[in-house]
Amino acid sequence: MDVHIVLMDSASAAALAQILPLLLLTLMVELRRLELHRRGKSIRLTRVLLGLFFLVFGFIECALVLSIDGALVPFQWGDLLASLAIFGLLAILFWLSLQESPSRSKRSRDDTL
């Protein structure tokens, strides 16, 4: 049985695979600037929602990278490795986005003294 699944044409998938990470980077810069993940009554809910967003974004980005050759299934092994690398980098970006900046932690310690 030969399975062939196409999400979109290869040119569109390649363009989206390049554009979406830039939009994600812009979003993360704004989130860090506004510190939305450290404000409000439900910080845990905000972080969970941000994590879910990263997870969904990661799956979409992986599907787009796998579709660059024109078909989601069957995929090229190089496309699979690239999409897994992108997913790993997104996980690191998510972890870094939740970390406190060094200048903020130093300011907090100075305020308590």
mmCIF file of N, CA, C and O in Angstrom:
data_model
loop_
_atom_site.group_PDB
_atom_site.id
_atom_site.type_symbol
_atom_site.label_atom_id
_atom_site.label_comp_id
_atom_site.label_asym_id
_atom_site.label_seq_id
_atom_site.Cartn_x
_atom_site.Cartn_y
_atom_site.Cartn_z
ATOM 1 N N MET A 1 0.847 -1.174 0.000
ATOM 2 C CA MET A 1 0.000 0.000 0.000
ATOM 3 C C MET A 1 0.893 1.238 0.000
ATOM 4 O O MET A 1 1.693 1.425 0.909
ATOM 5 N N ASP A 2 0.728 2.067 -0.988
ATOM 6 C CA ASP A 2 1.525 3.286 -1.121
ATOM 7 C C ASP A 2 0.717 4.472 -0.613
ATOM 8 O O ASP A 2 -0.269 4.874 -1.231
ATOM 9 N N VAL A 3 1.105 5.017 0.535
ATOM 10 C CA VAL A 3 0.403 6.147 1.137
ATOM 11 C C VAL A 3 1.107 7.428 0.727
ATOM 12 O O VAL A 3 2.331 7.537 0.818
ATOM 13 N N HIS A 4 0.314 8.400 0.296
ATOM 14 C CA HIS A 4 0.866 9.692 -0.135
ATOM 15 C C HIS A 4 -0.044 10.786 0.423
ATOM 16 O O HIS A 4 -1.172 10.954 -0.030
ATOM 17 N N ILE A 5 0.419 11.522 1.423
ATOM 18 C CA ILE A 5 -0.367 12.586 2.052
ATOM 19 C C ILE A 5 0.291 13.917 1.722
ATOM 20 O O ILE A 5 1.476 14.120 1.984
ATOM 21 N N VAL A 6 -0.498 14.828 1.155
ATOM 22 C CA VAL A 6 -0.003 16.162 0.789
ATOM 23 C C VAL A 6 -0.804 17.189 1.574
ATOM 24 O O VAL A 6 -2.029 17.222 1.496
ATOM 25 N N LEU A 7 -0.122 18.027 2.348
ATOM 26 C CA LEU A 7 -0.795 19.109 3.066
ATOM 27 C C LEU A 7 -0.934 20.345 2.200
ATOM 28 O O LEU A 7 -1.968 20.992 2.171
ATOM 29 N N MET A 8 0.145 20.705 1.541
ATOM 30 C CA MET A 8 0.169 21.870 0.659
ATOM 31 C C MET A 8 1.333 21.714 -0.298
ATOM 32 O O MET A 8 2.164 20.825 -0.123
ATOM 33 N N ASP A 9 1.384 22.582 -1.271
ATOM 34 C CA ASP A 9 2.478 22.471 -2.235
ATOM 35 C C ASP A 9 3.807 22.816 -1.570
ATOM 36 O O ASP A 9 3.856 23.476 -0.538
ATOM 37 N N SER A 10 4.886 22.368 -2.168
ATOM 38 C CA SER A 10 6.203 22.499 -1.537
ATOM 39 C C SER A 10 6.652 23.942 -1.414
ATOM 40 O O SER A 10 7.309 24.307 -0.438
ATOM 41 N N ALA A 11 6.298 24.800 -2.374
ATOM 42 C CA ALA A 11 6.711 26.210 -2.288
ATOM 43 C C ALA A 11 6.050 26.909 -1.105
ATOM 44 O O ALA A 11 6.702 27.676 -0.379
ATOM 45 N N SER A 12 4.775 26.658 -0.888
ATOM 46 C CA SER A 12 4.073 27.265 0.254
ATOM 47 C C SER A 12 4.611 26.740 1.575
ATOM 48 O O SER A 12 4.796 27.506 2.530
ATOM 49 N N ALA A 13 4.861 25.444 1.646
ATOM 50 C CA ALA A 13 5.403 24.856 2.873
ATOM 51 C C ALA A 13 6.784 25.425 3.182
ATOM 52 O O ALA A 13 7.088 25.734 4.332
ATOM 53 N N ALA A 14 7.613 25.593 2.153
ATOM 54 C CA ALA A 14 8.953 26.150 2.364
ATOM 55 C C ALA A 14 8.874 27.597 2.831
ATOM 56 O O ALA A 14 9.608 28.009 3.741
ATOM 57 N N ALA A 15 7.984 28.377 2.234
ATOM 58 C CA ALA A 15 7.838 29.779 2.640
ATOM 59 C C ALA A 15 7.348 29.889 4.076
ATOM 60 O O ALA A 15 7.884 30.661 4.873
ATOM 61 N N LEU A 16 6.328 29.112 4.419
ATOM 62 C CA LEU A 16 5.805 29.149 5.792
ATOM 63 C C LEU A 16 6.815 28.631 6.804
ATOM 64 O O LEU A 16 6.900 29.146 7.924
ATOM 65 N N ALA A 17 7.590 27.636 6.433
ATOM 66 C CA ALA A 17 8.604 27.100 7.340
ATOM 67 C C ALA A 17 9.681 28.135 7.633
ATOM 68 O O ALA A 17 10.345 28.066 8.667
ATOM 69 N N GLN A 18 9.867 29.098 6.749
ATOM 70 C CA GLN A 18 10.852 30.157 6.980
ATOM 71 C C GLN A 18 10.246 31.367 7.671
ATOM 72 O O GLN A 18 10.905 32.023 8.477
ATOM 73 N N ILE A 19 8.987 31.678 7.381
ATOM 74 C CA ILE A 19 8.354 32.880 7.916
ATOM 75 C C ILE A 19 7.876 32.687 9.357
ATOM 76 O O ILE A 19 8.039 33.577 10.201
ATOM 77 N N LEU A 20 7.283 31.539 9.660
ATOM 78 C CA LEU A 20 6.712 31.316 10.991
ATOM 79 C C LEU A 20 7.730 31.432 12.127
ATOM 80 O O LEU A 20 7.407 31.997 13.172
ATOM 81 N N PRO A 21 8.965 30.921 12.001
ATOM 82 C CA PRO A 21 9.923 31.111 13.097
ATOM 83 C C PRO A 21 10.262 32.586 13.347
ATOM 84 O O PRO A 21 10.478 32.984 14.494
ATOM 85 N N LEU A 22 10.267 33.398 12.306
ATOM 86 C CA LEU A 22 10.509 34.834 12.507
ATOM 87 C C LEU A 22 9.363 35.475 13.271
ATOM 88 O O LEU A 22 9.578 36.315 14.142
ATOM 89 N N LEU A 23 8.149 35.059 12.964
ATOM 90 C CA LEU A 23 7.004 35.573 13.711
ATOM 91 C C LEU A 23 7.038 35.102 15.164
ATOM 92 O O LEU A 23 6.697 35.849 16.074
ATOM 93 N N LEU A 24 7.468 33.866 15.382
ATOM 94 C CA LEU A 24 7.600 33.354 16.748
ATOM 95 C C LEU A 24 8.650 34.147 17.519
ATOM 96 O O LEU A 24 8.453 34.492 18.681
ATOM 97 N N LEU A 25 9.754 34.447 16.879
ATOM 98 C CA LEU A 25 10.799 35.233 17.533
ATOM 99 C C LEU A 25 10.285 36.619 17.916
ATOM 100 O O LEU A 25 10.532 37.104 19.018
ATOM 101 N N THR A 26 9.548 37.242 17.020
ATOM 102 C CA THR A 26 8.953 38.547 17.318
ATOM 103 C C THR A 26 7.992 38.448 18.489
ATOM 104 O O THR A 26 8.002 39.302 19.389
ATOM 105 N N LEU A 27 7.181 37.415 18.506
ATOM 106 C CA LEU A 27 6.254 37.210 19.612
ATOM 107 C C LEU A 27 6.999 37.022 20.925
ATOM 108 O O LEU A 27 6.621 37.595 21.953
ATOM 109 N N MET A 28 8.072 36.242 20.923
ATOM 110 C CA MET A 28 8.821 36.002 22.153
ATOM 111 C C MET A 28 9.501 37.275 22.664
ATOM 112 O O MET A 28 9.577 37.498 23.870
ATOM 113 N N VAL A 29 9.983 38.112 21.758
ATOM 114 C CA VAL A 29 10.581 39.385 22.175
ATOM 115 C C VAL A 29 9.533 40.243 22.880
ATOM 116 O O VAL A 29 9.790 40.827 23.936
ATOM 117 N N GLU A 30 8.333 40.285 22.316
ATOM 118 C CA GLU A 30 7.271 41.073 22.939
ATOM 119 C C GLU A 30 6.808 40.472 24.261
ATOM 120 O O GLU A 30 6.543 41.205 25.214
ATOM 121 N N LEU A 31 6.730 39.151 24.341
ATOM 122 C CA LEU A 31 6.356 38.524 25.608
ATOM 123 C C LEU A 31 7.380 38.814 26.695
ATOM 124 O O LEU A 31 7.024 39.059 27.850
ATOM 125 N N ARG A 32 8.662 38.758 26.331
ATOM 126 C CA ARG A 32 9.712 39.070 27.318
ATOM 127 C C ARG A 32 9.646 40.536 27.731
ATOM 128 O O ARG A 32 9.820 40.875 28.900
ATOM 129 N N ARG A 33 9.383 41.411 26.764
ATOM 130 C CA ARG A 33 9.335 42.841 27.062
ATOM 131 C C ARG A 33 8.171 43.155 28.006
ATOM 132 O O ARG A 33 8.319 43.920 28.961
ATOM 133 N N LEU A 34 7.020 42.547 27.752
ATOM 134 C CA LEU A 34 5.845 42.800 28.575
ATOM 135 C C LEU A 34 5.789 41.931 29.826
ATOM 136 O O LEU A 34 5.000 42.199 30.729
ATOM 137 N N GLU A 35 6.613 40.891 29.881
ATOM 138 C CA GLU A 35 6.669 39.955 31.002
ATOM 139 C C GLU A 35 5.291 39.390 31.341
ATOM 140 O O GLU A 35 4.899 39.307 32.500
ATOM 141 N N LEU A 36 4.561 38.986 30.302
ATOM 142 C CA LEU A 36 3.230 38.431 30.523
ATOM 143 C C LEU A 36 3.266 37.136 31.308
ATOM 144 O O LEU A 36 2.315 36.795 32.004
ATOM 145 N N HIS A 37 4.355 36.383 31.217
ATOM 146 C CA HIS A 37 4.441 35.106 31.918
ATOM 147 C C HIS A 37 4.794 35.284 33.391
ATOM 148 O O HIS A 37 4.927 34.313 34.113
ATOM 149 N N ARG A 38 4.936 36.531 33.861
ATOM 150 C CA ARG A 38 5.234 36.794 35.273
ATOM 151 C C ARG A 38 4.209 37.718 35.926
ATOM 152 O O ARG A 38 4.436 38.196 37.024
ATOM 153 N N ARG A 39 3.113 38.000 35.228
ATOM 154 C CA ARG A 39 2.117 38.925 35.763
ATOM 155 C C ARG A 39 0.784 38.229 35.957
ATOM 156 O O ARG A 39 0.528 37.182 35.385
ATOM 157 N N GLY A 40 -0.042 38.865 36.730
ATOM 158 C CA GLY A 40 -1.414 38.399 36.881
ATOM 159 C C GLY A 40 -1.600 37.424 38.025
ATOM 160 O O GLY A 40 -0.666 37.028 38.703
ATOM 161 N N LYS A 41 -2.853 37.044 38.207
ATOM 162 C CA LYS A 41 -3.220 36.160 39.305
ATOM 163 C C LYS A 41 -2.857 34.713 39.023
ATOM 164 O O LYS A 41 -2.569 33.956 39.935
ATOM 165 N N SER A 42 -2.922 34.325 37.766
ATOM 166 C CA SER A 42 -2.693 32.917 37.431
ATOM 167 C C SER A 42 -1.459 32.775 36.538
ATOM 168 O O SER A 42 -1.565 32.539 35.342
ATOM 169 N N ILE A 43 -0.301 32.910 37.150
ATOM 170 C CA ILE A 43 0.958 32.789 36.406
ATOM 171 C C ILE A 43 1.095 31.370 35.867
ATOM 172 O O ILE A 43 1.543 31.169 34.734
ATOM 173 N N ARG A 44 0.672 30.385 36.651
ATOM 174 C CA ARG A 44 0.779 28.990 36.208
ATOM 175 C C ARG A 44 -0.059 28.754 34.953
ATOM 176 O O ARG A 44 0.388 28.100 34.010
ATOM 177 N N LEU A 45 -1.285 29.309 34.917
ATOM 178 C CA LEU A 45 -2.147 29.153 33.741
ATOM 179 C C LEU A 45 -1.514 29.814 32.519
ATOM 180 O O LEU A 45 -1.533 29.251 31.420
ATOM 181 N N THR A 46 -0.931 30.984 32.705
ATOM 182 C CA THR A 46 -0.268 31.679 31.597
ATOM 183 C C THR A 46 0.883 30.848 31.057
ATOM 184 O O THR A 46 1.049 30.724 29.837
ATOM 185 N N ARG A 47 1.658 30.255 31.936
ATOM 186 C CA ARG A 47 2.786 29.423 31.491
ATOM 187 C C ARG A 47 2.315 28.147 30.808
ATOM 188 O O ARG A 47 2.912 27.704 29.827
ATOM 189 N N VAL A 48 1.236 27.545 31.300
ATOM 190 C CA VAL A 48 0.692 26.349 30.658
ATOM 191 C C VAL A 48 0.179 26.693 29.259
ATOM 192 O O VAL A 48 0.437 25.965 28.293
ATOM 193 N N LEU A 49 -0.534 27.809 29.124
ATOM 194 C CA LEU A 49 -1.025 28.224 27.811
ATOM 195 C C LEU A 49 0.127 28.526 26.865
ATOM 196 O O LEU A 49 0.074 28.180 25.680
ATOM 197 N N LEU A 50 1.170 29.152 27.365
ATOM 198 C CA LEU A 50 2.347 29.427 26.542
ATOM 199 C C LEU A 50 3.009 28.116 26.117
ATOM 200 O O LEU A 50 3.427 27.967 24.964
ATOM 201 N N GLY A 51 3.086 27.159 27.022
ATOM 202 C CA GLY A 51 3.642 25.854 26.682
ATOM 203 C C GLY A 51 2.809 25.131 25.638
ATOM 204 O O GLY A 51 3.354 24.521 24.709
ATOM 205 N N LEU A 52 1.489 25.193 25.753
ATOM 206 C CA LEU A 52 0.620 24.577 24.750
ATOM 207 C C LEU A 52 0.786 25.245 23.391
ATOM 208 O O LEU A 52 0.785 24.581 22.352
ATOM 209 N N PHE A 53 0.929 26.570 23.411
ATOM 210 C CA PHE A 53 1.164 27.281 22.156
ATOM 211 C C PHE A 53 2.454 26.801 21.502
ATOM 212 O O PHE A 53 2.484 26.546 20.296
ATOM 213 N N PHE A 54 3.527 26.688 22.274
ATOM 214 C CA PHE A 54 4.797 26.209 21.727
ATOM 215 C C PHE A 54 4.668 24.791 21.195
ATOM 216 O O PHE A 54 5.239 24.458 20.155
ATOM 217 N N LEU A 55 3.942 23.946 21.892
ATOM 218 C CA LEU A 55 3.763 22.572 21.451
ATOM 219 C C LEU A 55 3.026 22.513 20.112
ATOM 220 O O LEU A 55 3.468 21.832 19.173
ATOM 221 N N VAL A 56 1.927 23.254 20.000
ATOM 222 C CA VAL A 56 1.167 23.284 18.747
ATOM 223 C C VAL A 56 2.006 23.901 17.637
ATOM 224 O O VAL A 56 2.045 23.398 16.510
ATOM 225 N N PHE A 57 2.710 24.993 17.958
ATOM 226 C CA PHE A 57 3.567 25.635 16.960
ATOM 227 C C PHE A 57 4.648 24.670 16.494
ATOM 228 O O PHE A 57 4.959 24.598 15.307
ATOM 229 N N GLY A 58 5.205 23.917 17.415
ATOM 230 C CA GLY A 58 6.242 22.947 17.062
ATOM 231 C C GLY A 58 5.729 21.871 16.121
ATOM 232 O O GLY A 58 6.392 21.511 15.144
ATOM 233 N N PHE A 59 4.521 21.357 16.388
ATOM 234 C CA PHE A 59 3.951 20.343 15.500
ATOM 235 C C PHE A 59 3.654 20.910 14.115
ATOM 236 O O PHE A 59 3.894 20.255 13.104
ATOM 237 N N ILE A 60 3.134 22.134 14.071
ATOM 238 C CA ILE A 60 2.862 22.766 12.771
ATOM 239 C C ILE A 60 4.156 22.983 12.005
ATOM 240 O O ILE A 60 4.235 22.684 10.806
ATOM 241 N N GLU A 61 5.165 23.476 12.682
ATOM 242 C CA GLU A 61 6.452 23.728 12.021
ATOM 243 C C GLU A 61 7.081 22.416 11.533
ATOM 244 O O GLU A 61 7.627 22.360 10.430
ATOM 245 N N CYS A 62 6.986 21.369 12.339
ATOM 246 C CA CYS A 62 7.511 20.067 11.913
ATOM 247 C C CYS A 62 6.764 19.543 10.688
ATOM 248 O O CYS A 62 7.378 19.013 9.757
ATOM 249 N N ALA A 63 5.443 19.694 10.670
ATOM 250 C CA ALA A 63 4.663 19.250 9.508
ATOM 251 C C ALA A 63 5.040 20.044 8.263
ATOM 252 O O ALA A 63 5.133 19.484 7.165
ATOM 253 N N LEU A 64 5.297 21.335 8.430
ATOM 254 C CA LEU A 64 5.694 22.152 7.275
ATOM 255 C C LEU A 64 7.071 21.743 6.755
ATOM 256 O O LEU A 64 7.286 21.665 5.547
ATOM 257 N N VAL A 65 7.985 21.482 7.667
ATOM 258 C CA VAL A 65 9.328 21.064 7.237
ATOM 259 C C VAL A 65 9.261 19.707 6.551
ATOM 260 O O VAL A 65 9.923 19.486 5.532
ATOM 261 N N LEU A 66 8.456 18.799 7.066
ATOM 262 C CA LEU A 66 8.303 17.498 6.421
ATOM 263 C C LEU A 66 7.636 17.618 5.049
ATOM 264 O O LEU A 66 7.844 16.787 4.178
ATOM 265 N N SER A 67 6.830 18.679 4.852
ATOM 266 C CA SER A 67 6.108 18.868 3.592
ATOM 267 C C SER A 67 6.901 19.635 2.544
ATOM 268 O O SER A 67 6.395 19.865 1.454
ATOM 269 N N ILE A 68 8.102 20.057 2.853
ATOM 270 C CA ILE A 68 8.867 20.878 1.911
ATOM 271 C C ILE A 68 9.128 20.139 0.601
ATOM 272 O O ILE A 68 9.134 20.739 -0.466
ATOM 273 N N ASP A 69 9.298 18.831 0.662
ATOM 274 C CA ASP A 69 9.547 18.087 -0.580
ATOM 275 C C ASP A 69 8.264 17.802 -1.360
ATOM 276 O O ASP A 69 8.302 17.169 -2.400
ATOM 277 N N GLY A 70 7.119 18.269 -0.875
ATOM 278 C CA GLY A 70 5.863 18.126 -1.606
ATOM 279 C C GLY A 70 4.869 17.168 -0.984
ATOM 280 O O GLY A 70 3.716 17.158 -1.349
ATOM 281 N N ALA A 71 5.297 16.345 -0.031
ATOM 282 C CA ALA A 71 4.382 15.393 0.602
ATOM 283 C C ALA A 71 4.762 15.205 2.066
ATOM 284 O O ALA A 71 5.931 15.144 2.406
ATOM 285 N N LEU A 72 3.732 15.143 2.902
ATOM 286 C CA LEU A 72 3.978 14.884 4.323
ATOM 287 C C LEU A 72 4.403 13.426 4.511
ATOM 288 O O LEU A 72 5.334 13.124 5.251
ATOM 289 N N VAL A 73 3.704 12.524 3.842
ATOM 290 C CA VAL A 73 4.039 11.102 3.864
ATOM 291 C C VAL A 73 4.109 10.632 2.436
ATOM 292 O O VAL A 73 3.188 10.895 1.671
ATOM 293 N N PRO A 74 5.095 9.998 1.963
ATOM 294 C CA PRO A 74 6.329 9.593 2.632
ATOM 295 C C PRO A 74 7.274 10.791 2.770
ATOM 296 O O PRO A 74 7.285 11.695 1.942
ATOM 297 N N PHE A 75 8.059 10.790 3.820
ATOM 298 C CA PHE A 75 8.976 11.895 4.089
ATOM 299 C C PHE A 75 10.407 11.456 3.846
ATOM 300 O O PHE A 75 10.724 10.278 3.820
ATOM 301 N N GLN A 76 11.256 12.440 3.690
ATOM 302 C CA GLN A 76 12.691 12.192 3.573
ATOM 303 C C GLN A 76 13.276 12.148 4.990
ATOM 304 O O GLN A 76 12.844 12.896 5.871
ATOM 305 N N TRP A 77 14.265 11.299 5.223
ATOM 306 C CA TRP A 77 14.877 11.184 6.552
ATOM 307 C C TRP A 77 15.555 12.481 6.967
ATOM 308 O O TRP A 77 15.549 12.854 8.143
ATOM 309 N N GLY A 78 16.117 13.193 6.018
ATOM 310 C CA GLY A 78 16.736 14.487 6.330
ATOM 311 C C GLY A 78 15.711 15.502 6.801
ATOM 312 O O GLY A 78 15.973 16.289 7.711
ATOM 313 N N ASP A 79 14.519 15.479 6.193
ATOM 314 C CA ASP A 79 13.442 16.374 6.628
ATOM 315 C C ASP A 79 12.991 16.029 8.044
ATOM 316 O O ASP A 79 12.705 16.913 8.850
ATOM 317 N N LEU A 80 12.930 14.732 8.351
ATOM 318 C CA LEU A 80 12.542 14.315 9.697
ATOM 319 C C LEU A 80 13.566 14.775 10.731
ATOM 320 O O LEU A 80 13.202 15.305 11.788
ATOM 321 N N LEU A 81 14.847 14.620 10.431
ATOM 322 C CA LEU A 81 15.888 15.078 11.363
ATOM 323 C C LEU A 81 15.844 16.592 11.540
ATOM 324 O O LEU A 81 16.016 17.098 12.650
ATOM 325 N N ALA A 82 15.614 17.319 10.448
ATOM 326 C CA ALA A 82 15.520 18.778 10.538
ATOM 327 C C ALA A 82 14.318 19.203 11.383
ATOM 328 O O ALA A 82 14.426 20.114 12.212
ATOM 329 N N SER A 83 13.189 18.529 11.205
ATOM 330 C CA SER A 83 12.006 18.901 11.982
ATOM 331 C C SER A 83 12.191 18.565 13.461
ATOM 332 O O SER A 83 11.747 19.308 14.331
ATOM 333 N N LEU A 84 12.861 17.459 13.767
ATOM 334 C CA LEU A 84 13.137 17.127 15.173
ATOM 335 C C LEU A 84 14.111 18.124 15.800
ATOM 336 O O LEU A 84 13.977 18.487 16.966
ATOM 337 N N ALA A 85 15.083 18.581 15.012
ATOM 338 C CA ALA A 85 16.011 19.609 15.509
ATOM 339 C C ALA A 85 15.264 20.915 15.783
ATOM 340 O O ALA A 85 15.492 21.566 16.811
ATOM 341 N N ILE A 86 14.365 21.273 14.895
ATOM 342 C CA ILE A 86 13.568 22.488 15.101
ATOM 343 C C ILE A 86 12.697 22.339 16.344
ATOM 344 O O ILE A 86 12.574 23.264 17.149
ATOM 345 N N PHE A 87 12.086 21.171 16.530
ATOM 346 C CA PHE A 87 11.254 20.937 17.706
ATOM 347 C C PHE A 87 12.088 21.049 18.983
ATOM 348 O O PHE A 87 11.653 21.638 19.969
ATOM 349 N N GLY A 88 13.301 20.509 18.971
ATOM 350 C CA GLY A 88 14.193 20.631 20.122
ATOM 351 C C GLY A 88 14.588 22.073 20.401
ATOM 352 O O GLY A 88 14.618 22.506 21.556
ATOM 353 N N LEU A 89 14.878 22.818 19.348
ATOM 354 C CA LEU A 89 15.224 24.234 19.530
ATOM 355 C C LEU A 89 14.037 25.037 20.052
ATOM 356 O O LEU A 89 14.212 25.950 20.870
ATOM 357 N N LEU A 90 12.836 24.696 19.622
ATOM 358 C CA LEU A 90 11.649 25.360 20.162
ATOM 359 C C LEU A 90 11.472 25.055 21.648
ATOM 360 O O LEU A 90 11.071 25.919 22.426
ATOM 361 N N ALA A 91 11.785 23.829 22.056
ATOM 362 C CA ALA A 91 11.702 23.474 23.475
ATOM 363 C C ALA A 91 12.709 24.282 24.293
ATOM 364 O O ALA A 91 12.390 24.764 25.380
ATOM 365 N N ILE A 92 13.908 24.450 23.760
ATOM 366 C CA ILE A 92 14.914 25.269 24.451
ATOM 367 C C ILE A 92 14.469 26.724 24.515
ATOM 368 O O ILE A 92 14.611 27.385 25.552
ATOM 369 N N LEU A 93 13.900 27.230 23.421
ATOM 370 C CA LEU A 93 13.403 28.608 23.399
ATOM 371 C C LEU A 93 12.296 28.808 24.422
ATOM 372 O O LEU A 93 12.256 29.826 25.122
ATOM 373 N N PHE A 94 11.408 27.826 24.548
ATOM 374 C CA PHE A 94 10.346 27.910 25.549
ATOM 375 C C PHE A 94 10.939 27.941 26.953
ATOM 376 O O PHE A 94 10.550 28.761 27.783
ATOM 377 N N TRP A 95 11.889 27.057 27.217
ATOM 378 C CA TRP A 95 12.516 27.024 28.539
ATOM 379 C C TRP A 95 13.217 28.351 28.845
ATOM 380 O O TRP A 95 13.091 28.890 29.950
ATOM 381 N N LEU A 96 13.924 28.891 27.870
ATOM 382 C CA LEU A 96 14.619 30.168 28.072
ATOM 383 C C LEU A 96 13.641 31.325 28.263
ATOM 384 O O LEU A 96 13.935 32.271 29.000
ATOM 385 N N SER A 97 12.496 31.257 27.609
ATOM 386 C CA SER A 97 11.538 32.353 27.736
ATOM 387 C C SER A 97 10.950 32.442 29.137
ATOM 388 O O SER A 97 10.486 33.504 29.550
ATOM 389 N N LEU A 98 10.979 31.351 29.886
ATOM 390 C CA LEU A 98 10.435 31.360 31.245
ATOM 391 C C LEU A 98 11.479 31.686 32.306
ATOM 392 O O LEU A 98 11.137 31.843 33.473
ATOM 393 N N GLN A 99 12.732 31.788 31.913
ATOM 394 C CA GLN A 99 13.793 32.076 32.878
ATOM 395 C C GLN A 99 13.809 33.566 33.227
ATOM 396 O O GLN A 99 13.467 34.411 32.419
ATOM 397 N N GLU A 100 14.214 33.847 34.441
ATOM 398 C CA GLU A 100 14.322 35.232 34.883
ATOM 399 C C GLU A 100 15.634 35.814 34.371
ATOM 400 O O GLU A 100 16.672 35.158 34.392
ATOM 401 N N SER A 101 15.585 37.059 33.918
ATOM 402 C CA SER A 101 16.798 37.683 33.394
ATOM 403 C C SER A 101 17.760 37.983 34.551
ATOM 404 O O SER A 101 17.329 38.260 35.668
ATOM 405 N N PRO A 102 19.078 37.919 34.311
ATOM 406 C CA PRO A 102 20.048 38.148 35.385
ATOM 407 C C PRO A 102 19.919 39.531 36.009
ATOM 408 O O PRO A 102 20.045 39.673 37.216
ATOM 409 N N SER A 103 19.636 40.541 35.212
ATOM 410 C CA SER A 103 19.529 41.885 35.769
ATOM 411 C C SER A 103 18.315 41.998 36.680
ATOM 412 O O SER A 103 18.344 42.682 37.690
ATOM 413 N N ARG A 104 17.234 41.292 36.355
ATOM 414 C CA ARG A 104 16.032 41.326 37.189
ATOM 415 C C ARG A 104 16.278 40.621 38.520
ATOM 416 O O ARG A 104 15.878 41.094 39.567
ATOM 417 N N SER A 105 16.961 39.480 38.509
ATOM 418 C CA SER A 105 17.212 38.763 39.757
ATOM 419 C C SER A 105 18.174 39.548 40.642
ATOM 420 O O SER A 105 18.038 39.563 41.851
ATOM 421 N N LYS A 106 19.151 40.222 40.049
ATOM 422 C CA LYS A 106 20.077 41.041 40.823
ATOM 423 C C LYS A 106 19.341 42.226 41.443
ATOM 424 O O LYS A 106 19.551 42.558 42.596
ATOM 425 N N ARG A 107 18.410 42.820 40.667
ATOM 426 C CA ARG A 107 17.617 43.935 41.183
ATOM 427 C C ARG A 107 16.756 43.475 42.347
ATOM 428 O O ARG A 107 16.609 44.189 43.328
ATOM 429 N N SER A 108 16.189 42.261 42.251
ATOM 430 C CA SER A 108 15.345 41.730 43.326
ATOM 431 C C SER A 108 16.154 41.541 44.608
ATOM 432 O O SER A 108 15.695 41.846 45.693
ATOM 433 N N ARG A 109 17.375 41.002 44.461
ATOM 434 C CA ARG A 109 18.219 40.811 45.637
ATOM 435 C C ARG A 109 18.636 42.145 46.248
ATOM 436 O O ARG A 109 18.688 42.285 47.462
ATOM 437 N N ASP A 110 18.924 43.140 45.416
ATOM 438 C CA ASP A 110 19.317 44.451 45.937
ATOM 439 C C ASP A 110 18.164 45.141 46.644
ATOM 440 O O ASP A 110 18.373 45.864 47.615
ATOM 441 N N ASP A 111 16.935 44.936 46.182
ATOM 442 C CA ASP A 111 15.770 45.550 46.806
ATOM 443 C C ASP A 111 15.490 44.961 48.174
ATOM 444 O O ASP A 111 14.980 45.645 49.062
ATOM 445 N N THR A 112 15.813 43.689 48.384
ATOM 446 C CA THR A 112 15.539 43.049 49.664
ATOM 447 C C THR A 112 16.591 43.401 50.708
ATOM 448 O O THR A 112 16.369 43.221 51.885
ATOM 449 N N LEU A 113 17.751 43.870 50.270
ATOM 450 C CA LEU A 113 18.810 44.217 51.229
ATOM 451 C C LEU A 113 18.604 45.548 51.795
ATOM 452 O O LEU A 113 18.186 46.371 52.093
#
